[in-house]
Every structure is written in structure tokens, then in C-alpha cells.
Coordinates of C-alpha atoms in Angstrom, one line a residue:
M1 CA 54.5 16.2 11.6
P2 CA 54.4 16.3 7.8
K3 CA 51.3 15.0 6.1
A4 CA 51.0 12.4 3.4
Y5 CA 48.1 10.7 1.6
V6 CA 48.6 6.9 1.7
Y7 CA 46.9 3.6 1.2
T8 CA 47.3 1.1 4.0
R9 CA 46.7 -2.1 2.1
H10 CA 45.6 -3.2 -1.4
G11 CA 41.9 -2.5 -2.2
G12 CA 39.5 0.3 -2.9
P13 CA 39.2 3.9 -1.6
E14 CA 38.5 2.6 1.9
T15 CA 42.2 1.9 2.2
E16 CA 43.2 5.6 1.8
A17 CA 44.1 8.0 4.6
L18 CA 45.8 11.3 5.2
I19 CA 48.3 10.6 7.9
D20 CA 51.3 12.1 9.8
L21 CA 54.5 10.6 8.4
D22 CA 58.1 11.3 9.3
R23 CA 60.0 13.5 6.9
P24 CA 62.0 11.1 4.7
S25 CA 65.8 11.1 4.4
P26 CA 67.4 10.9 1.0
G27 CA 69.4 7.8 0.2
P28 CA 72.1 7.5 -2.4
G29 CA 70.9 9.0 -5.7
E30 CA 67.9 10.6 -4.1
I31 CA 66.8 14.2 -3.6
L32 CA 64.5 15.4 -0.8
I33 CA 62.0 18.1 -1.8
A34 CA 59.4 20.2 -0.1
V35 CA 56.5 19.4 -2.5
R36 CA 54.6 22.2 -4.1
A37 CA 52.6 20.1 -6.5
A38 CA 52.1 16.4 -7.4
G39 CA 50.6 14.9 -10.5
V40 CA 47.6 12.5 -10.3
N41 CA 47.7 9.5 -12.7
P42 CA 45.6 6.4 -13.4
V43 CA 48.6 4.2 -12.3
D44 CA 48.1 5.7 -8.8
W45 CA 44.8 4.0 -8.1
K46 CA 45.9 0.9 -10.0
M47 CA 48.8 0.5 -7.7
R48 CA 46.4 0.8 -4.7
Q49 CA 44.5 -2.1 -6.2
G50 CA 47.7 -4.2 -6.4
F51 CA 49.2 -3.5 -9.8
R52 CA 53.0 -3.9 -9.9
S53 CA 55.5 -3.4 -12.7
P54 CA 57.6 -6.5 -13.6
G55 CA 60.4 -6.9 -11.1
E56 CA 59.0 -4.4 -8.6
D57 CA 59.3 -5.3 -4.9
E58 CA 56.4 -6.1 -2.6
R59 CA 54.9 -3.0 -1.1
V60 CA 55.6 -1.9 2.5
F61 CA 52.5 -0.2 3.9
P62 CA 51.6 2.6 4.4
M63 CA 52.4 3.5 0.8
V64 CA 52.3 7.2 -0.3
F65 CA 50.4 7.8 -3.5
G66 CA 52.0 9.4 -6.6
S67 CA 54.9 9.1 -9.0
E68 CA 55.6 12.6 -10.1
A69 CA 56.1 15.9 -8.1
A70 CA 57.6 19.4 -8.3
G71 CA 59.0 21.4 -5.4
V72 CA 62.1 22.9 -3.7
V73 CA 65.2 20.9 -2.9
E74 CA 65.8 20.4 0.9
E75 CA 68.6 18.0 0.8
A76 CA 70.5 15.7 -1.6
G77 CA 71.7 12.2 -0.9
A78 CA 75.1 10.7 -1.4
G79 CA 76.4 10.7 -4.9
V80 CA 74.0 13.4 -6.1
S81 CA 75.5 16.4 -7.9
G82 CA 74.1 19.4 -9.7
F83 CA 71.3 20.0 -7.1
A84 CA 71.4 22.3 -4.1
A85 CA 69.1 23.3 -1.3
G86 CA 66.6 25.9 -2.6
D87 CA 66.7 24.7 -6.2
E88 CA 63.2 24.4 -7.9
V89 CA 62.9 21.0 -9.5
F90 CA 60.5 18.4 -10.8
G91 CA 60.9 14.7 -11.4
S92 CA 59.9 11.1 -10.7
T93 CA 59.3 10.1 -7.0
T94 CA 60.8 7.0 -5.4
R95 CA 58.3 6.7 -2.5
G96 CA 55.2 8.7 -3.5
G97 CA 54.4 12.4 -4.1
Y98 CA 51.1 13.1 -2.4
A99 CA 52.9 14.6 0.6
E100 CA 54.5 17.6 2.1
Y101 CA 57.9 16.0 1.5
A102 CA 58.9 13.6 -1.2
L103 CA 62.0 11.8 -2.5
L104 CA 62.9 12.1 -6.2
A105 CA 65.3 9.9 -8.2
A106 CA 68.1 12.3 -9.1
G107 CA 68.6 10.7 -12.5
V108 CA 65.0 11.5 -13.4
T109 CA 64.9 15.0 -11.9
A110 CA 65.4 18.3 -13.7
H111 CA 65.6 21.9 -12.8
K112 CA 62.3 23.7 -13.2
P113 CA 62.5 26.6 -15.7
A114 CA 61.4 29.9 -14.0
A115 CA 58.7 30.3 -16.6
L116 CA 57.1 27.0 -15.7
S117 CA 54.7 26.8 -12.8
F118 CA 55.1 24.1 -10.1
R119 CA 51.6 23.0 -11.1
D120 CA 52.5 22.4 -14.7
A121 CA 55.9 21.0 -14.0
A122 CA 54.4 18.3 -11.7
T123 CA 52.5 16.9 -14.6
L124 CA 55.5 16.3 -16.9
P125 CA 57.4 13.3 -15.6
V126 CA 54.6 10.8 -16.3
A127 CA 52.2 12.0 -18.9
A128 CA 54.4 14.3 -21.1
A129 CA 57.5 12.1 -20.7
T130 CA 55.6 9.0 -21.7
A131 CA 54.2 10.8 -24.7
Y132 CA 57.6 12.0 -25.7
D133 CA 59.3 8.6 -25.3
G134 CA 56.6 6.8 -27.4
L135 CA 56.9 9.4 -30.2
R136 CA 60.7 9.0 -30.3
Q137 CA 60.2 5.3 -30.4
L138 CA 57.8 5.5 -33.4
D139 CA 60.3 7.9 -35.2
L140 CA 57.8 9.0 -37.8
P141 CA 58.9 11.6 -40.4
A142 CA 57.4 15.0 -40.6
D143 CA 54.1 15.1 -42.4
A144 CA 53.3 11.5 -41.5
T145 CA 49.9 10.7 -40.1
L146 CA 49.6 9.5 -36.5
L147 CA 46.5 7.9 -34.9
V148 CA 46.2 8.5 -31.2
T149 CA 43.7 6.5 -29.2
G150 CA 42.6 8.0 -25.8
A151 CA 43.6 11.5 -27.2
G152 CA 41.6 13.4 -24.6
G153 CA 43.4 12.1 -21.5
G154 CA 46.5 13.3 -19.7
V155 CA 49.0 11.3 -21.8
G156 CA 46.9 11.5 -25.0
S157 CA 46.6 15.2 -25.0
A158 CA 50.4 15.4 -24.5
V159 CA 51.0 13.0 -27.4
V160 CA 48.8 15.1 -29.7
Q161 CA 50.6 18.3 -28.9
I162 CA 54.2 16.9 -29.0
A163 CA 53.4 15.1 -32.3
R164 CA 52.2 18.4 -33.8
A165 CA 55.4 20.0 -32.6
F166 CA 57.3 17.3 -34.4
G167 CA 55.4 18.2 -37.6
L168 CA 53.0 15.2 -37.7
R169 CA 49.4 15.2 -38.7
V170 CA 47.3 13.7 -36.0
V171 CA 43.9 11.9 -35.8
G172 CA 42.7 11.8 -32.2
V173 CA 40.2 9.2 -31.0
A174 CA 38.1 10.2 -28.0
S175 CA 34.5 10.3 -26.8
A176 CA 32.2 12.7 -28.6
G177 CA 32.2 14.9 -25.5
K178 CA 35.9 15.6 -25.9
K179 CA 35.6 16.6 -29.6
D180 CA 36.2 20.3 -29.1
F181 CA 39.1 19.7 -26.7
V182 CA 40.9 17.2 -29.0
A183 CA 40.4 19.6 -32.0
S184 CA 41.8 22.5 -29.9
L185 CA 45.0 20.4 -29.5
G186 CA 45.5 20.3 -33.3
A187 CA 44.1 16.9 -34.1
V188 CA 41.3 15.7 -36.3
H189 CA 38.8 14.2 -33.9
V190 CA 37.2 10.8 -34.4
S191 CA 34.6 9.5 -32.0
S192 CA 35.4 6.3 -30.1
G193 CA 33.2 3.2 -30.4
P194 CA 32.4 0.3 -32.7
E195 CA 33.6 0.5 -36.4
L196 CA 36.4 2.9 -35.4
A197 CA 38.6 1.9 -38.4
E198 CA 35.9 3.0 -40.9
R199 CA 35.6 6.4 -39.3
V200 CA 39.4 6.8 -39.3
R201 CA 39.7 5.9 -43.0
A202 CA 37.1 8.5 -43.8
V203 CA 39.3 11.3 -42.4
A204 CA 42.7 9.9 -43.2
R205 CA 42.4 9.2 -47.0
D206 CA 46.1 8.6 -47.4
G207 CA 46.2 6.1 -44.6
I208 CA 47.7 5.9 -41.1
D209 CA 51.5 5.8 -40.7
G210 CA 51.7 5.2 -37.0
V211 CA 49.5 4.4 -34.0
Y212 CA 50.0 5.5 -30.4
D213 CA 47.5 3.6 -28.3
L214 CA 46.4 4.5 -24.8
V215 CA 43.3 2.4 -24.6
G216 CA 44.1 -1.2 -25.4
G217 CA 41.6 -4.0 -25.9
P218 CA 39.5 -4.1 -29.1
V219 CA 40.5 -0.5 -29.8
L220 CA 44.1 -1.5 -30.1
T221 CA 43.3 -4.4 -32.3
E222 CA 41.2 -2.3 -34.7
A223 CA 43.8 0.5 -34.8
A224 CA 46.5 -2.0 -35.7
E225 CA 44.5 -3.1 -38.8
L226 CA 45.0 0.4 -40.2
L227 CA 48.8 0.0 -40.4
K228 CA 50.8 -1.4 -43.2
D229 CA 53.9 -1.5 -41.0
R230 CA 53.0 -2.9 -37.6
S231 CA 56.4 -1.9 -36.2
K232 CA 54.9 1.7 -36.1
L233 CA 52.5 0.6 -33.4
V234 CA 53.2 1.5 -29.7
T235 CA 50.9 1.2 -26.7
A236 CA 50.8 2.3 -23.1
G237 CA 47.4 0.8 -22.7
S238 CA 48.1 -3.0 -23.1
P239 CA 50.5 -5.6 -21.9
Q240 CA 53.6 -6.4 -24.0
E241 CA 52.3 -9.8 -25.0
T242 CA 49.1 -8.3 -26.4
V243 CA 50.7 -5.7 -28.5
A244 CA 53.6 -8.0 -29.6
A245 CA 51.0 -10.4 -31.0
L246 CA 49.8 -7.6 -33.2
G247 CA 53.4 -6.7 -34.4
G248 CA 53.9 -3.7 -32.1
D249 CA 55.6 -2.8 -28.9
R250 CA 55.0 -1.3 -25.5
V251 CA 56.2 2.3 -25.0
Q252 CA 59.8 2.0 -23.8
R253 CA 60.4 4.6 -21.1
A254 CA 63.8 6.4 -21.2
R255 CA 63.4 7.8 -17.6
T256 CA 66.1 10.4 -17.9
A257 CA 66.5 14.0 -16.9
A258 CA 67.2 14.8 -20.6
V259 CA 63.6 13.9 -21.5
L260 CA 62.2 16.0 -18.7
E261 CA 64.3 18.9 -19.9
A262 CA 63.0 18.4 -23.4
V263 CA 59.3 18.4 -22.5
A264 CA 59.8 21.3 -20.1
D265 CA 61.3 23.3 -23.1
L266 CA 58.2 22.4 -25.2
A267 CA 56.0 23.7 -22.4
V268 CA 58.0 26.9 -22.0
R269 CA 57.9 27.5 -25.7
G270 CA 54.1 27.0 -25.8
A271 CA 54.2 23.9 -27.9
L272 CA 52.9 21.8 -24.9
N273 CA 50.1 22.9 -22.6
P274 CA 49.7 20.3 -19.7
H275 CA 46.1 21.4 -19.5
V276 CA 45.7 21.2 -15.8
T277 CA 42.0 21.3 -15.5
R278 CA 41.6 20.9 -11.7
A279 CA 43.9 21.4 -8.7
F280 CA 43.1 20.0 -5.2
P281 CA 44.8 20.7 -1.9
L282 CA 46.5 17.8 -0.2
Q283 CA 43.6 17.6 2.3
E284 CA 41.4 16.7 -0.7
A285 CA 43.8 14.2 -2.3
G286 CA 41.1 11.5 -2.2
A287 CA 38.8 13.7 -4.3
A288 CA 41.6 14.3 -6.8
L289 CA 42.2 10.5 -7.1
R290 CA 38.4 9.8 -7.5
A291 CA 38.3 12.3 -10.4
V292 CA 41.0 10.4 -12.2
E293 CA 39.7 7.0 -11.2
D294 CA 36.3 7.8 -12.7
G295 CA 38.0 8.0 -16.1
H296 CA 36.2 11.0 -17.6
T297 CA 38.7 13.8 -16.9
L298 CA 40.0 16.2 -19.5
G299 CA 43.8 16.9 -19.4
K300 CA 45.6 16.6 -16.0
I301 CA 44.7 16.9 -12.3
V302 CA 47.2 17.9 -9.7
I303 CA 47.5 18.1 -5.9
E304 CA 48.9 21.4 -4.7
V305 CA 50.8 21.7 -1.4
G306 CA 51.1 25.1 0.3
A307 CA 54.5 26.7 0.4

């Protein structure tokens, strides 16, 4: 029986288990893949705790963790074209990705370039695509200065790199321990903590033209104060009502194959390094999730599944 890492109810790590689970069958608009790698994201443990996106259905347990994966096509569901058995692909999962088999949404699945590893491809549908969508939403001109909060994390490091590829100057906010990492991405590092705005003004003498927030709370409020035009404020770290009160907006996700192809091209060209810092086998999926849940990781963590 195929293996999958699941949570059996809402709660903490005690709800998690590696279990045998029937191989899923693709429905209309779905693609079944043999998973080679799955990305690990903060939303994974938040969903285990009960987080749901607006309009999302109640969960049916057991629920497989994960929302992005890369692998080899086994079968395509009704209405799916452009994908055949044996194709190497990556995309957004419909019912979890920490498993030997997963279902991908065909509309948010792309062919994996040969030059891109499964490990790196599995990190793109959530972190890199979120980064790309938010930057397109901000629509800043080349040479503008962007402030990125949470610049040392999975999404933040992608934002910095893609912004640099778009010709932006970047100020990256992260803990002091991530200074060298943030600088290596091409950003001017500013330490997180109280009186953030003062430190940002010291390194961005001409001001801040846009803010991409990944932290929320007081950090978002202080960052907003640096902007003349609050429409150039987006967040993936706060609810819509919070950022709207400040004049900004949530990152609007495109969720298209075209975005996946764009970020894959950036990765192949060397403009975007997913910075996978650790990889765990499926049998150690719990340890991979703990590493992200602890909140101190650099870059991305993935789960690899043997061919």
C-alpha cells in the first residue's frame, strides 16, 4: 500500500501519522503523479491546527499534508490535455503532497524543465509563485526600492530574488542571524525588532516605494508608515481586513500554469535559487514539518520520495 503522511484531526503534532493510503484516482481536471518531492510550508501545520481559507470545505480525515509537489505523471483525469504518463511535472496539489502518490490541479501544473531538479521544482508552486504574484501586483518600475519583511524565509527569499531579477532595489528585514543569507540574495539587510522604520530610513535615503510583507502585526503597521502610496503595500502575512485598514491589499494569487512556467524559467536561468537547505525522506515527514513549524529555517525544506 502507498504511504502518506496525514493528520487525523485538528490539533498539534500528536495528530500526525504515516499511514497506508489507497492510491488516489484523478477526477476531472486532475493529474495523478508518483511524487518525487513535496514542499513543506507554514500553511501545512496551520491547516492541521484548523486554519481554512474563506469558502473552503470542511476537512475529511485523514488529511494528507502538503500543497505543492513534483513528480511523474501516472494518469490524467477527464478533460485534461497536454499531459501524458511519464511526463515530469510540478504543481499545486488538491489533496496533499506528503505521499507516494498525489493529485495535482491540471490548471496549476507545469512541465518540469529538464535542467530543474524535482527537489527545486517542488518548492515553486507556493513560495516562488506567491512571491511572483505579489510582485506583479505591486507593479513597481525598475530601480524602485522594495521593502521585504520576513526576507529570510521561503517566500521572502524568493521575493528578494525575483524582485532583483525585475530590476528592483531591495531592503530585506530579517533576524540578525540571517544577515549574511539575506545579503547573499542581493538585498540590504535590516534587523527585525522595535524601531524598524528608523533603521530602514537609514539605509533607504530616497525612501521606500513598495512593501511586500510576510510577517504582519506591528511589523506591517510600521512598514506601512514608510510608504507615501499605500496602494503599494501587499501582505501574505495578515488578513485582508488588517491590511485594508492600512490602505494595502492581500497578495492576490493567480494560481496558473503560466506563473509556474515563469518562476521555473527564472530558476533555470539562475535568477531564482529555491535555497533548499534540508531534505527529509517521507518516513521523517514529521521532522520536516517541525523544522518549519519552529519558524527559524533558512530558505526551503522539502520531503523527498524515492523513485
